[in-house]
Amino acid sequence: MADAAKVVSREVEAAAQAAVSDAAVLRALLDGVGPATQRSAVRETSSQALMLLASRSAEVLLPHWDYLAGLLNCGNGFSQYVAIYVLTDLCRVDREGRFARVFDAYVQQLDDRSLMVASHTALRAGLAAAALPELQHRIIERLEAIDRTHFDQDRKEIIKGYAIAAFDQFVEHSPERERIVAWVARQSASTCGKTRKDAIAFGKKWGRGSSGGPAAASGRAAGRGKAKEKAQ
């Protein structure tokens, strides 16, 4: 499954650009990611184009929010994956609280039968938390509850790695920073090598005493204060 962050083909680029001003092209892309049986080439082009469009011109897709949100519960992992990516990008331009209204449906994807869907739900929750600070507490709670999903422990450990990446997107300015850092620190004992490695790196980046941690920030502020006194 490709995502919009990767290099896209000229066909995908052209489709995304055309969809900005051509309602018929946009409708075809939306239909192309629906749960109905589709040719794989149509699904892949439609998904990449929609995710690219969401990252560049999210406002074009806002009128289709209800359709996209409906895909979360459609039972088709491909369609759910696309909805997860597009809806979280739309959070950046939504001013009507749409994401809050589908929050429960979104976080239920953490317990989806598909590991791919659950993992990317965790990852993209970080973008939603960064865009919507009022939902951060609820997002943190759900990410910390990955152990209560139906997956076996090995898969839970994989999903936690995606959660760590999500926390990295908004921890710096979160009022619950210490809670997040503490949870991630516990993952340094994970049985998943990548999750364990990511947890350790996160602690070095954001933990107390790190270059990005609160103690370091206080030290830098104190240093600036002393420098100012000397200058006076």
Short mmCIF file of N, CA and C in Angstrom, two decimals, residues 13-142:
data_model
loop_
_atom_site.label_atom_id
_atom_site.label_comp_id
_atom_site.label_asym_id
_atom_site.label_seq_id
_atom_site.Cartn_x
_atom_site.Cartn_y
_atom_site.Cartn_z
N GLU A 13 -0.11 12.18 -10.19
CA GLU A 13 0.04 13.64 -10.09
C GLU A 13 -1.01 14.34 -10.94
N ALA A 14 -1.21 13.87 -12.15
CA ALA A 14 -2.19 14.48 -13.05
C ALA A 14 -3.61 14.32 -12.52
N ALA A 15 -3.91 13.15 -11.99
CA ALA A 15 -5.25 12.91 -11.44
C ALA A 15 -5.53 13.81 -10.25
N ALA A 16 -4.55 13.96 -9.38
CA ALA A 16 -4.73 14.81 -8.21
C ALA A 16 -4.94 16.27 -8.62
N GLN A 17 -4.17 16.73 -9.58
CA GLN A 17 -4.30 18.11 -10.03
C GLN A 17 -5.65 18.33 -10.71
N ALA A 18 -6.08 17.38 -11.53
CA ALA A 18 -7.35 17.52 -12.25
C ALA A 18 -8.52 17.53 -11.28
N ALA A 19 -8.42 16.75 -10.20
CA ALA A 19 -9.52 16.64 -9.26
C ALA A 19 -9.80 17.95 -8.52
N VAL A 20 -8.84 18.84 -8.49
CA VAL A 20 -9.03 20.13 -7.81
C VAL A 20 -10.13 20.94 -8.48
N SER A 21 -10.21 20.86 -9.80
CA SER A 21 -11.18 21.68 -10.54
C SER A 21 -12.22 20.88 -11.33
N ASP A 22 -12.04 19.58 -11.38
CA ASP A 22 -12.96 18.74 -12.17
C ASP A 22 -13.71 17.80 -11.24
N ALA A 23 -14.99 18.08 -11.01
CA ALA A 23 -15.80 17.30 -10.08
C ALA A 23 -15.93 15.84 -10.53
N ALA A 24 -15.95 15.61 -11.82
CA ALA A 24 -16.10 14.25 -12.34
C ALA A 24 -14.86 13.41 -12.02
N VAL A 25 -13.69 14.02 -12.15
CA VAL A 25 -12.45 13.31 -11.82
C VAL A 25 -12.41 13.00 -10.33
N LEU A 26 -12.79 13.99 -9.52
CA LEU A 26 -12.79 13.78 -8.08
C LEU A 26 -13.75 12.66 -7.69
N ARG A 27 -14.93 12.65 -8.29
CA ARG A 27 -15.91 11.61 -7.99
C ARG A 27 -15.38 10.22 -8.35
N ALA A 28 -14.68 10.15 -9.48
CA ALA A 28 -14.10 8.88 -9.91
C ALA A 28 -13.05 8.38 -8.93
N LEU A 29 -12.26 9.32 -8.40
CA LEU A 29 -11.24 8.93 -7.41
C LEU A 29 -11.88 8.44 -6.13
N LEU A 30 -12.93 9.13 -5.70
CA LEU A 30 -13.63 8.72 -4.48
C LEU A 30 -14.26 7.33 -4.66
N ASP A 31 -14.88 7.11 -5.82
CA ASP A 31 -15.46 5.80 -6.11
C ASP A 31 -14.37 4.73 -6.17
N GLY A 32 -13.21 5.12 -6.63
CA GLY A 32 -12.11 4.17 -6.79
C GLY A 32 -11.56 3.62 -5.50
N VAL A 33 -11.81 4.32 -4.38
CA VAL A 33 -11.33 3.81 -3.08
C VAL A 33 -12.48 3.22 -2.26
N GLY A 34 -13.65 3.11 -2.87
CA GLY A 34 -14.79 2.53 -2.17
C GLY A 34 -14.63 1.03 -1.99
N PRO A 35 -15.49 0.42 -1.18
CA PRO A 35 -15.36 -1.01 -0.87
C PRO A 35 -15.82 -1.95 -1.99
N ALA A 36 -16.48 -1.43 -3.01
CA ALA A 36 -16.91 -2.27 -4.13
C ALA A 36 -15.70 -2.85 -4.85
N THR A 37 -15.90 -3.96 -5.49
CA THR A 37 -14.80 -4.61 -6.23
C THR A 37 -14.24 -3.67 -7.29
N GLN A 38 -12.94 -3.51 -7.28
CA GLN A 38 -12.28 -2.62 -8.23
C GLN A 38 -11.05 -3.32 -8.81
N ARG A 39 -10.64 -2.89 -9.96
CA ARG A 39 -9.35 -3.34 -10.49
C ARG A 39 -8.25 -2.76 -9.61
N SER A 40 -7.21 -3.53 -9.35
CA SER A 40 -6.14 -3.09 -8.45
C SER A 40 -5.49 -1.79 -8.93
N ALA A 41 -5.36 -1.64 -10.25
CA ALA A 41 -4.74 -0.42 -10.78
C ALA A 41 -5.59 0.80 -10.47
N VAL A 42 -6.92 0.65 -10.53
CA VAL A 42 -7.82 1.76 -10.22
C VAL A 42 -7.72 2.11 -8.74
N ARG A 43 -7.72 1.10 -7.91
CA ARG A 43 -7.61 1.33 -6.46
C ARG A 43 -6.32 2.06 -6.12
N GLU A 44 -5.22 1.58 -6.68
CA GLU A 44 -3.92 2.15 -6.33
C GLU A 44 -3.80 3.60 -6.81
N THR A 45 -4.18 3.87 -8.04
CA THR A 45 -4.11 5.23 -8.56
C THR A 45 -5.04 6.15 -7.77
N SER A 46 -6.26 5.69 -7.50
CA SER A 46 -7.23 6.51 -6.78
C SER A 46 -6.75 6.81 -5.37
N SER A 47 -6.20 5.81 -4.69
CA SER A 47 -5.75 6.02 -3.31
C SER A 47 -4.59 7.01 -3.25
N GLN A 48 -3.61 6.83 -4.13
CA GLN A 48 -2.45 7.73 -4.12
C GLN A 48 -2.87 9.16 -4.47
N ALA A 49 -3.75 9.28 -5.44
CA ALA A 49 -4.17 10.62 -5.86
C ALA A 49 -4.96 11.32 -4.76
N LEU A 50 -5.84 10.59 -4.09
CA LEU A 50 -6.63 11.20 -3.02
C LEU A 50 -5.75 11.60 -1.84
N MET A 51 -4.81 10.75 -1.48
CA MET A 51 -3.92 11.10 -0.36
C MET A 51 -3.02 12.27 -0.71
N LEU A 52 -2.59 12.34 -1.95
CA LEU A 52 -1.80 13.49 -2.40
C LEU A 52 -2.65 14.75 -2.38
N LEU A 53 -3.87 14.64 -2.86
CA LEU A 53 -4.78 15.78 -2.86
C LEU A 53 -5.06 16.25 -1.44
N ALA A 54 -5.26 15.33 -0.51
CA ALA A 54 -5.54 15.68 0.88
C ALA A 54 -4.36 16.41 1.51
N SER A 55 -3.15 16.03 1.15
CA SER A 55 -1.97 16.67 1.73
C SER A 55 -1.70 18.05 1.14
N ARG A 56 -2.21 18.29 -0.08
CA ARG A 56 -1.94 19.57 -0.76
C ARG A 56 -3.13 20.52 -0.77
N SER A 57 -4.31 19.98 -1.02
CA SER A 57 -5.51 20.82 -1.17
C SER A 57 -6.67 20.19 -0.42
N ALA A 58 -6.49 20.05 0.89
CA ALA A 58 -7.46 19.33 1.72
C ALA A 58 -8.87 19.90 1.63
N GLU A 59 -8.97 21.21 1.47
CA GLU A 59 -10.28 21.86 1.46
C GLU A 59 -11.17 21.34 0.32
N VAL A 60 -10.56 20.82 -0.75
CA VAL A 60 -11.34 20.28 -1.87
C VAL A 60 -12.13 19.04 -1.45
N LEU A 61 -11.60 18.33 -0.46
CA LEU A 61 -12.23 17.08 -0.04
C LEU A 61 -13.19 17.25 1.14
N LEU A 62 -13.18 18.40 1.78
CA LEU A 62 -14.07 18.60 2.94
C LEU A 62 -15.55 18.33 2.64
N PRO A 63 -16.08 18.75 1.48
CA PRO A 63 -17.49 18.47 1.20
C PRO A 63 -17.81 16.97 1.13
N HIS A 64 -16.77 16.15 1.01
CA HIS A 64 -16.97 14.70 0.90
C HIS A 64 -16.61 13.98 2.21
N TRP A 65 -16.58 14.74 3.29
CA TRP A 65 -16.21 14.19 4.60
C TRP A 65 -17.08 12.99 4.98
N ASP A 66 -18.37 13.11 4.85
CA ASP A 66 -19.27 12.04 5.28
C ASP A 66 -19.00 10.74 4.52
N TYR A 67 -18.76 10.85 3.23
CA TYR A 67 -18.46 9.66 2.44
C TYR A 67 -17.18 9.00 2.95
N LEU A 68 -16.14 9.82 3.17
CA LEU A 68 -14.86 9.30 3.63
C LEU A 68 -14.96 8.71 5.02
N ALA A 69 -15.69 9.39 5.90
CA ALA A 69 -15.87 8.87 7.26
C ALA A 69 -16.63 7.55 7.24
N GLY A 70 -17.55 7.40 6.31
CA GLY A 70 -18.31 6.17 6.20
C GLY A 70 -17.43 4.98 5.84
N LEU A 71 -16.31 5.23 5.21
CA LEU A 71 -15.41 4.14 4.84
C LEU A 71 -14.74 3.49 6.06
N LEU A 72 -14.71 4.20 7.18
CA LEU A 72 -14.06 3.66 8.38
C LEU A 72 -14.72 2.36 8.83
N ASN A 73 -16.00 2.25 8.61
CA ASN A 73 -16.73 1.06 9.07
C ASN A 73 -17.19 0.16 7.93
N CYS A 74 -16.54 0.28 6.78
CA CYS A 74 -17.01 -0.47 5.60
C CYS A 74 -16.53 -1.92 5.59
N GLY A 75 -15.55 -2.26 6.41
CA GLY A 75 -15.07 -3.63 6.46
C GLY A 75 -14.04 -3.97 5.40
N ASN A 76 -13.64 -3.01 4.59
CA ASN A 76 -12.63 -3.22 3.56
C ASN A 76 -11.36 -2.49 3.99
N GLY A 77 -10.31 -3.25 4.30
CA GLY A 77 -9.09 -2.66 4.83
C GLY A 77 -8.47 -1.62 3.91
N PHE A 78 -8.53 -1.84 2.61
CA PHE A 78 -7.98 -0.88 1.65
C PHE A 78 -8.70 0.47 1.79
N SER A 79 -10.03 0.42 1.79
CA SER A 79 -10.82 1.65 1.89
C SER A 79 -10.60 2.33 3.24
N GLN A 80 -10.50 1.55 4.30
CA GLN A 80 -10.29 2.11 5.63
C GLN A 80 -8.93 2.82 5.71
N TYR A 81 -7.92 2.21 5.12
CA TYR A 81 -6.57 2.79 5.11
C TYR A 81 -6.58 4.18 4.48
N VAL A 82 -7.23 4.29 3.33
CA VAL A 82 -7.29 5.58 2.64
C VAL A 82 -8.05 6.60 3.49
N ALA A 83 -9.16 6.18 4.08
CA ALA A 83 -9.95 7.08 4.92
C ALA A 83 -9.13 7.60 6.10
N ILE A 84 -8.36 6.72 6.70
CA ILE A 84 -7.51 7.10 7.84
C ILE A 84 -6.55 8.22 7.44
N TYR A 85 -5.92 8.07 6.29
CA TYR A 85 -4.95 9.07 5.85
C TYR A 85 -5.62 10.38 5.44
N VAL A 86 -6.69 10.28 4.69
CA VAL A 86 -7.33 11.50 4.19
C VAL A 86 -8.00 12.27 5.32
N LEU A 87 -8.73 11.60 6.18
CA LEU A 87 -9.43 12.30 7.26
C LEU A 87 -8.48 13.03 8.20
N THR A 88 -7.35 12.42 8.50
CA THR A 88 -6.40 13.09 9.40
C THR A 88 -5.75 14.29 8.72
N ASP A 89 -5.59 14.25 7.41
CA ASP A 89 -5.10 15.44 6.71
C ASP A 89 -6.16 16.54 6.72
N LEU A 90 -7.41 16.17 6.62
CA LEU A 90 -8.49 17.16 6.61
C LEU A 90 -8.62 17.86 7.96
N CYS A 91 -8.11 17.26 9.02
CA CYS A 91 -8.15 17.90 10.35
C CYS A 91 -7.50 19.28 10.32
N ARG A 92 -6.53 19.44 9.42
CA ARG A 92 -5.79 20.71 9.36
C ARG A 92 -6.64 21.86 8.88
N VAL A 93 -7.70 21.57 8.12
CA VAL A 93 -8.50 22.65 7.54
C VAL A 93 -9.95 22.63 8.03
N ASP A 94 -10.32 21.62 8.79
CA ASP A 94 -11.69 21.53 9.29
C ASP A 94 -11.91 22.52 10.44
N ARG A 95 -12.94 23.33 10.34
CA ARG A 95 -13.25 24.30 11.40
C ARG A 95 -14.63 24.03 12.01
N GLU A 96 -15.19 22.85 11.72
CA GLU A 96 -16.55 22.54 12.19
C GLU A 96 -16.60 21.34 13.12
N GLY A 97 -15.46 20.90 13.63
CA GLY A 97 -15.44 19.80 14.58
C GLY A 97 -15.84 18.46 14.01
N ARG A 98 -15.61 18.25 12.73
CA ARG A 98 -16.03 17.00 12.10
C ARG A 98 -15.30 15.79 12.69
N PHE A 99 -13.98 15.94 12.91
CA PHE A 99 -13.21 14.80 13.40
C PHE A 99 -13.67 14.37 14.79
N ALA A 100 -14.02 15.33 15.62
CA ALA A 100 -14.50 14.99 16.97
C ALA A 100 -15.75 14.13 16.90
N ARG A 101 -16.57 14.36 15.89
CA ARG A 101 -17.82 13.61 15.75
C ARG A 101 -17.59 12.18 15.28
N VAL A 102 -16.47 11.94 14.61
CA VAL A 102 -16.19 10.56 14.17
C VAL A 102 -15.03 9.95 14.96
N PHE A 103 -14.69 10.59 16.07
CA PHE A 103 -13.53 10.16 16.85
C PHE A 103 -13.64 8.69 17.25
N ASP A 104 -14.78 8.29 17.78
CA ASP A 104 -14.94 6.90 18.23
C ASP A 104 -14.76 5.92 17.09
N ALA A 105 -15.34 6.25 15.93
CA ALA A 105 -15.20 5.36 14.77
C ALA A 105 -13.74 5.29 14.33
N TYR A 106 -13.04 6.41 14.44
CA TYR A 106 -11.64 6.43 14.04
C TYR A 106 -10.80 5.55 14.97
N VAL A 107 -10.89 5.77 16.28
CA VAL A 107 -10.02 5.03 17.19
C VAL A 107 -10.41 3.55 17.28
N GLN A 108 -11.62 3.20 16.87
CA GLN A 108 -11.99 1.79 16.83
C GLN A 108 -11.13 1.03 15.82
N GLN A 109 -10.53 1.76 14.88
CA GLN A 109 -9.66 1.12 13.90
C GLN A 109 -8.41 0.54 14.55
N LEU A 110 -8.09 1.00 15.76
CA LEU A 110 -6.95 0.44 16.49
C LEU A 110 -7.18 -1.03 16.83
N ASP A 111 -8.42 -1.44 16.84
CA ASP A 111 -8.77 -2.81 17.17
C ASP A 111 -9.34 -3.54 15.95
N ASP A 112 -9.03 -3.02 14.76
CA ASP A 112 -9.51 -3.64 13.53
C ASP A 112 -8.84 -5.00 13.35
N ARG A 113 -9.43 -5.85 12.54
CA ARG A 113 -8.85 -7.17 12.30
C ARG A 113 -7.54 -7.08 11.53
N SER A 114 -7.34 -5.98 10.81
CA SER A 114 -6.14 -5.80 9.99
C SER A 114 -5.04 -5.09 10.77
N LEU A 115 -3.87 -5.69 10.83
CA LEU A 115 -2.73 -5.07 11.48
C LEU A 115 -2.34 -3.78 10.76
N MET A 116 -2.43 -3.78 9.44
CA MET A 116 -2.10 -2.58 8.66
C MET A 116 -3.01 -1.42 9.05
N VAL A 117 -4.30 -1.67 9.14
CA VAL A 117 -5.25 -0.62 9.49
C VAL A 117 -4.98 -0.11 10.90
N ALA A 118 -4.79 -1.02 11.85
CA ALA A 118 -4.55 -0.61 13.23
C ALA A 118 -3.26 0.18 13.38
N SER A 119 -2.21 -0.26 12.71
CA SER A 119 -0.92 0.41 12.82
C SER A 119 -0.97 1.83 12.27
N HIS A 120 -1.59 2.00 11.12
CA HIS A 120 -1.63 3.33 10.52
C HIS A 120 -2.65 4.23 11.21
N THR A 121 -3.64 3.64 11.85
CA THR A 121 -4.54 4.44 12.70
C THR A 121 -3.75 5.05 13.84
N ALA A 122 -2.89 4.26 14.45
CA ALA A 122 -2.04 4.76 15.54
C ALA A 122 -1.11 5.86 15.03
N LEU A 123 -0.46 5.61 13.91
CA LEU A 123 0.48 6.59 13.36
C LEU A 123 -0.19 7.92 13.07
N ARG A 124 -1.31 7.88 12.37
CA ARG A 124 -1.96 9.11 11.93
C ARG A 124 -2.70 9.83 13.06
N ALA A 125 -2.91 9.15 14.16
CA ALA A 125 -3.51 9.81 15.32
C ALA A 125 -2.62 10.95 15.80
N GLY A 126 -1.32 10.84 15.56
CA GLY A 126 -0.40 11.90 15.94
C GLY A 126 -0.67 13.19 15.18
N LEU A 127 -0.97 13.06 13.91
CA LEU A 127 -1.29 14.24 13.10
C LEU A 127 -2.58 14.89 13.59
N ALA A 128 -3.57 14.06 13.92
CA ALA A 128 -4.83 14.59 14.44
C ALA A 128 -4.62 15.29 15.77
N ALA A 129 -3.79 14.72 16.63
CA ALA A 129 -3.52 15.33 17.93
C ALA A 129 -2.80 16.67 17.79
N ALA A 130 -1.89 16.75 16.82
CA ALA A 130 -1.17 18.01 16.60
C ALA A 130 -2.10 19.09 16.07
N ALA A 131 -3.05 18.70 15.22
CA ALA A 131 -3.97 19.66 14.61
C ALA A 131 -5.11 20.04 15.55
N LEU A 132 -5.47 19.13 16.45
CA LEU A 132 -6.62 19.32 17.34
C LEU A 132 -6.22 19.09 18.79
N PRO A 133 -5.57 20.06 19.42
CA PRO A 133 -5.11 19.90 20.80
C PRO A 133 -6.21 19.51 21.78
N GLU A 134 -7.45 19.91 21.49
CA GLU A 134 -8.55 19.59 22.39
C GLU A 134 -8.84 18.09 22.44
N LEU A 135 -8.33 17.34 21.48
CA LEU A 135 -8.54 15.89 21.47
C LEU A 135 -7.31 15.11 21.93
N GLN A 136 -6.26 15.82 22.30
CA GLN A 136 -5.01 15.14 22.64
C GLN A 136 -5.18 14.15 23.79
N HIS A 137 -5.87 14.55 24.84
CA HIS A 137 -6.01 13.67 26.00
C HIS A 137 -6.67 12.36 25.61
N ARG A 138 -7.73 12.43 24.83
CA ARG A 138 -8.44 11.23 24.42
C ARG A 138 -7.59 10.36 23.50
N ILE A 139 -6.81 11.01 22.64
CA ILE A 139 -5.93 10.27 21.74
C ILE A 139 -4.84 9.56 22.52
N ILE A 140 -4.26 10.26 23.48
CA ILE A 140 -3.22 9.65 24.32
C ILE A 140 -3.78 8.42 25.05
N GLU A 141 -4.97 8.56 25.60
CA GLU A 141 -5.59 7.44 26.32
C GLU A 141 -5.75 6.23 25.42
N ARG A 142 -6.19 6.45 24.19
CA ARG A 142 -6.44 5.32 23.30
C ARG A 142 -5.14 4.68 22.81
#
